[in-house]
């Protein structure tokens, strides 16, 4: 595990990163950069009924960093992501064991109110899912339902949309239905909606998979801007995207039990993105990233 | 122009291919099947059409203002009207509306959003609602007589007793339609709401119910249009009398309803009464048609929006 120099070396070696000039600020982290965790999982395991989906995940998510979760389909990336803000509670069969530490609290302890958790740890979904309401009401929804102290909702909506780099595009049609926006705009609206309640962590589950490359780039730019104030955890199937935006990467895979044939998701490797993408410690990571697997 | 053998072969092959594209005779089975389907539709529409035509032909002359404003009479047959029955139907239906919507929608919300389906009592309720929808209406009439007119509520033979009886009858329909509408709200929308830190009730109140409202309204109108034509259960809970005056209120006084009044008149031997019955049937049909049209219109708008 030799510490790598950041950015520039990555550019030369990884074809995935060459075209992207923003990789310099994306890879602000290298193996030697200390990680200040905002969320830490300990032996996190999730099962759906009898099916063990992921087992023993121990991960630290860095404050003001972008962490990418990658791995083949079905390895439990979404499952892990959902367990970080108790969205798994909405799936009746889901059972979580182990612990998720956030600001010194275990999110799965009895005393924790999952509603409050989601107010601090926001989520953006794979498919853009704006409410069939006006753009304004989409943004105002979170602050309203959480009784957030907002001096002037109009200002708050404007500031939120500005932070999500959407203001100029929608400022003249705030009262129009959000359904009329393009897919990419809808997804940025969903991001804006998620940050309207001032969470400090944003979970994103393949936020660009339904979007074209241009819209994808805009969201990536936005994520890098948002990293100043938020900690972001993103699931992606797009290796270039992980390389472009993330500071650290966690690689998961499905391990198949030889006797029972059970398929369980496991964390294989976690480290600085520059490290994982150039000099992974595990053969499986290398195979996956270079496209030989999954 | 001499054509080589190769060319001839190629042309023949091309012709053969083209031949395959043409129709090869008549598809007898297919045509027969189509004829049977068409015949069924003609029979169905024909029966309905002739019924409507007959009623209109019989009742058209008495479809005048008197019909709506006058009381029934055994003496002045030419000017006798439906007024008490119309007012009675309005009372009864208003009563159904105000009871069935809150109860039906609440029950649907509970079953869809709160009920834990692994619990036996929730499954029991589910099965029972399905079964209740299939219970013959006369049974609800007996229930109404036993528990609403007499028994627990002891309301007497008043319009509101009729409302509660019909409400029991159409409640399962409203619950089932509302559940379907609630279930049709995309899970993505719920997730978005929960993901923003909304509570379950906030999610229901701000997202699920607004999205489900058109479906709930449609279901309610269809249920009401079933109730408005019901005669049998009403006969049991008081609407039997030949009412000569409009009831004072839903809670006092004898009442009648349009279908009951039609039933009364149709049973009489004199032709004038039969004509009156036909005129009443036209009114009922128009009401039903209007209600169903509104329901269809709302559903069409609903599908256009999404
Ligand atoms: N609601 C659920 N009920 C039962 N099993 C589930 C549920 N959600 C996910 N699973 C199972 O858990 C495992 C992990 O699923 P998950 O969606 O977390 O994978 P993923 O890594 O996000 O995959 P993808 O890349 O395809 O999105 C899979 O085997 C999946 O079938
Ligand atoms: Mg997934």
CSV table of C-alpha atoms and ligand atoms in Angstrom, one decimal, chain A residues 48 51 53 71-80 82 91 93 206 237, ligand 1:
chain,number,residue,atom,x,y,z
A,48,UNK,CA,-33.9,-9.7,3.5
A,51,UNK,CA,-31.4,-14.0,2.5
A,53,UNK,CA,-27.5,-9.7,1.3
A,71,UNK,CA,-19.1,-3.5,-7.5
A,72,UNK,CA,-21.0,-5.9,-9.7
A,73,UNK,CA,-24.8,-5.9,-9.7
A,74,UNK,CA,-26.3,-7.5,-6.6
A,75,UNK,CA,-23.3,-7.1,-4.4
A,76,UNK,CA,-25.4,-4.9,-2.0
A,77,UNK,CA,-24.3,-1.4,-2.8
A,78,UNK,CA,-27.8,0.0,-2.6
A,79,UNK,CA,-28.5,-2.1,0.4
A,80,UNK,CA,-25.5,-0.6,2.3
A,82,UNK,CA,-30.0,2.5,2.3
A,91,UNK,CA,-38.7,-2.7,3.4
A,93,UNK,CA,-38.3,-8.0,5.3
A,206,UNK,CA,-26.7,5.7,-9.3
A,237,UNK,CA,-21.7,1.5,-12.1
C,1,LIG,N1,-36.3,-5.4,-1.2
C,1,LIG,C1,-35.5,-6.5,-1.3
C,1,LIG,N2,-36.1,-7.7,-1.0
C,1,LIG,C2,-35.3,-8.9,-1.1
C,1,LIG,N3,-34.1,-8.9,-1.6
C,1,LIG,C3,-33.5,-7.8,-2.0
C,1,LIG,C4,-34.2,-6.5,-1.9
C,1,LIG,N4,-33.4,-5.5,-2.3
C,1,LIG,C5,-32.3,-6.1,-2.7
C,1,LIG,N5,-32.3,-7.5,-2.5
C,1,LIG,C6,-31.3,-8.4,-2.8
C,1,LIG,O1,-30.1,-8.1,-2.1
C,1,LIG,C7,-29.0,-8.2,-2.9
C,1,LIG,C8,-28.3,-6.9,-3.0
C,1,LIG,O2,-29.1,-6.0,-3.7
C,1,LIG,P1,-28.7,-4.5,-3.9
C,1,LIG,O3,-29.9,-3.8,-4.6
C,1,LIG,O4,-28.2,-3.9,-2.7
C,1,LIG,O5,-27.5,-4.6,-5.0
C,1,LIG,P2,-26.7,-3.6,-5.8
C,1,LIG,O6,-25.3,-3.8,-5.5
C,1,LIG,O7,-27.3,-2.2,-5.5
C,1,LIG,O8,-27.1,-4.0,-7.3
C,1,LIG,P3,-27.3,-3.1,-8.6
C,1,LIG,O9,-25.9,-2.7,-9.0
C,1,LIG,O10,-27.9,-4.0,-9.6
C,1,LIG,O11,-28.2,-1.9,-8.2
C,1,LIG,C9,-29.4,-8.7,-4.2
C,1,LIG,O12,-29.2,-10.1,-4.3
C,1,LIG,C10,-30.9,-8.4,-4.3
C,1,LIG,O13,-31.6,-9.4,-5.0
